[in-house]
XYZ file of C-alpha atoms in Angstrom:
126
model
C -2.543 28.882 7.347
C -4.345 30.442 10.308
C -8.085 30.944 10.438
C -9.273 34.477 11.276
C -9.503 34.859 15.051
C -7.399 31.774 15.715
C -4.244 31.655 17.806
C -1.505 29.184 18.670
C -2.356 27.192 21.792
C 0.966 27.956 23.501
C 0.447 31.708 23.052
C -3.159 31.484 24.225
C -2.193 29.555 27.383
C 0.459 32.183 28.114
C -1.863 35.139 27.484
C -4.654 33.530 29.548
C -2.180 33.159 32.445
C -2.577 29.382 32.697
C 1.236 29.026 32.753
C 4.029 31.439 33.647
C 5.931 31.430 30.362
C 5.400 30.544 26.745
C 8.142 27.923 26.868
C 6.349 26.234 29.788
C 3.152 26.344 27.728
C 4.937 24.634 24.832
C 6.300 21.940 27.168
C 2.841 21.394 28.645
C 1.343 20.917 25.191
C 4.141 18.590 24.040
C 3.781 16.456 27.168
C 0.129 15.798 26.317
C -1.395 17.923 29.065
C -3.697 19.888 26.755
C -6.800 18.884 24.810
C -8.698 21.032 22.342
C -12.315 19.978 21.831
C -11.460 16.694 23.613
C -8.689 15.880 21.084
C -5.195 15.462 22.500
C -2.780 18.050 21.122
C 0.984 17.498 21.029
C 2.116 20.452 18.903
C 2.350 23.971 20.373
C 1.437 25.303 16.931
C -2.091 23.864 17.148
C -4.650 26.627 16.896
C -7.618 27.551 19.042
C -10.469 29.797 18.017
C -13.419 31.301 19.868
C -15.882 28.594 20.885
C -13.259 25.847 21.306
C -13.069 23.887 24.547
C -9.622 23.608 26.124
C -8.827 21.092 28.858
C -5.534 21.565 30.698
C -4.129 18.953 33.050
C -1.841 20.458 35.662
C -0.178 18.756 38.617
C -3.068 18.705 41.041
C -6.012 19.972 39.063
C -7.780 19.862 35.740
C -8.913 23.121 34.156
C -11.712 23.287 31.596
C -12.092 26.503 29.588
C -14.163 27.721 26.661
C -12.165 30.112 24.480
C -13.936 33.460 24.101
C -11.204 35.297 22.192
C -7.541 35.288 21.335
C -5.116 37.429 23.277
C -2.859 40.194 22.058
C -0.609 40.419 25.109
C -0.050 38.983 28.559
C -1.860 41.584 30.587
C -3.254 41.705 34.105
C -5.402 38.881 35.458
C -8.627 40.798 34.837
C -7.732 41.113 31.157
C -6.736 37.438 30.968
C -10.143 36.367 32.342
C -11.825 37.945 29.330
C -10.157 35.369 27.071
C -12.038 32.373 28.467
C -15.079 31.110 30.319
C -14.147 28.845 33.206
C -16.085 25.555 33.028
C -13.971 23.741 35.619
C -16.216 21.670 37.913
C -15.984 22.566 41.602
C -13.611 20.378 43.592
C -15.133 17.392 45.337
C -15.393 17.836 49.095
C -12.617 16.135 50.937
C -13.458 13.327 53.268
C -14.111 14.378 56.815
C -11.024 14.975 58.845
C -9.820 12.044 60.898
C -11.482 12.018 64.295
C -8.962 11.888 67.071
C -9.458 11.304 70.755
C -9.776 14.602 72.580
C -6.965 15.453 74.961
C -6.267 18.556 76.920
C -3.740 20.936 75.442
C -0.287 20.498 76.940
C -0.964 17.016 78.286
C 2.049 15.613 76.416
C 2.362 12.919 73.808
C -0.469 10.436 73.335
C -0.073 7.170 75.130
C -0.500 3.762 73.592
C -3.976 3.646 75.100
C -4.869 7.002 73.446
C -3.665 5.779 70.062
C -5.708 2.586 70.366
C -8.790 4.603 71.258
C -8.263 6.811 68.193
C -7.886 3.745 65.971
C -11.037 2.230 67.472
C -13.016 5.427 66.808
C -11.740 5.561 63.240
C -12.615 1.872 62.667
C -16.159 2.353 64.005
C -16.794 5.204 61.547
C -15.940 3.006 58.550
């Protein structure tokens, strides 16, 4: 029996545009990629209600949302953003790019000496 204002998690993920289809949402839930209020959910029929926290683990990122309301349809992105509050922490800054030895453009492939210099510069930074 559903609580007033509650909605199935697979429908909510689809309406909130977290995944492209409802069947993909169901597969994501069954694979263990979704948590509701920090409890792992494995049934697409699990319900969410306003105030719940939803954590979604995708391939390369983790999304953290607070449910604001249930959806009635899969509308435009602006409408989907009204269903949740995004609590996802900002991504950590990537390490500085690898410093390479400066060469003039068009000077050809690096020589063995150039590669050794690059390795030496990289080793000195560590």
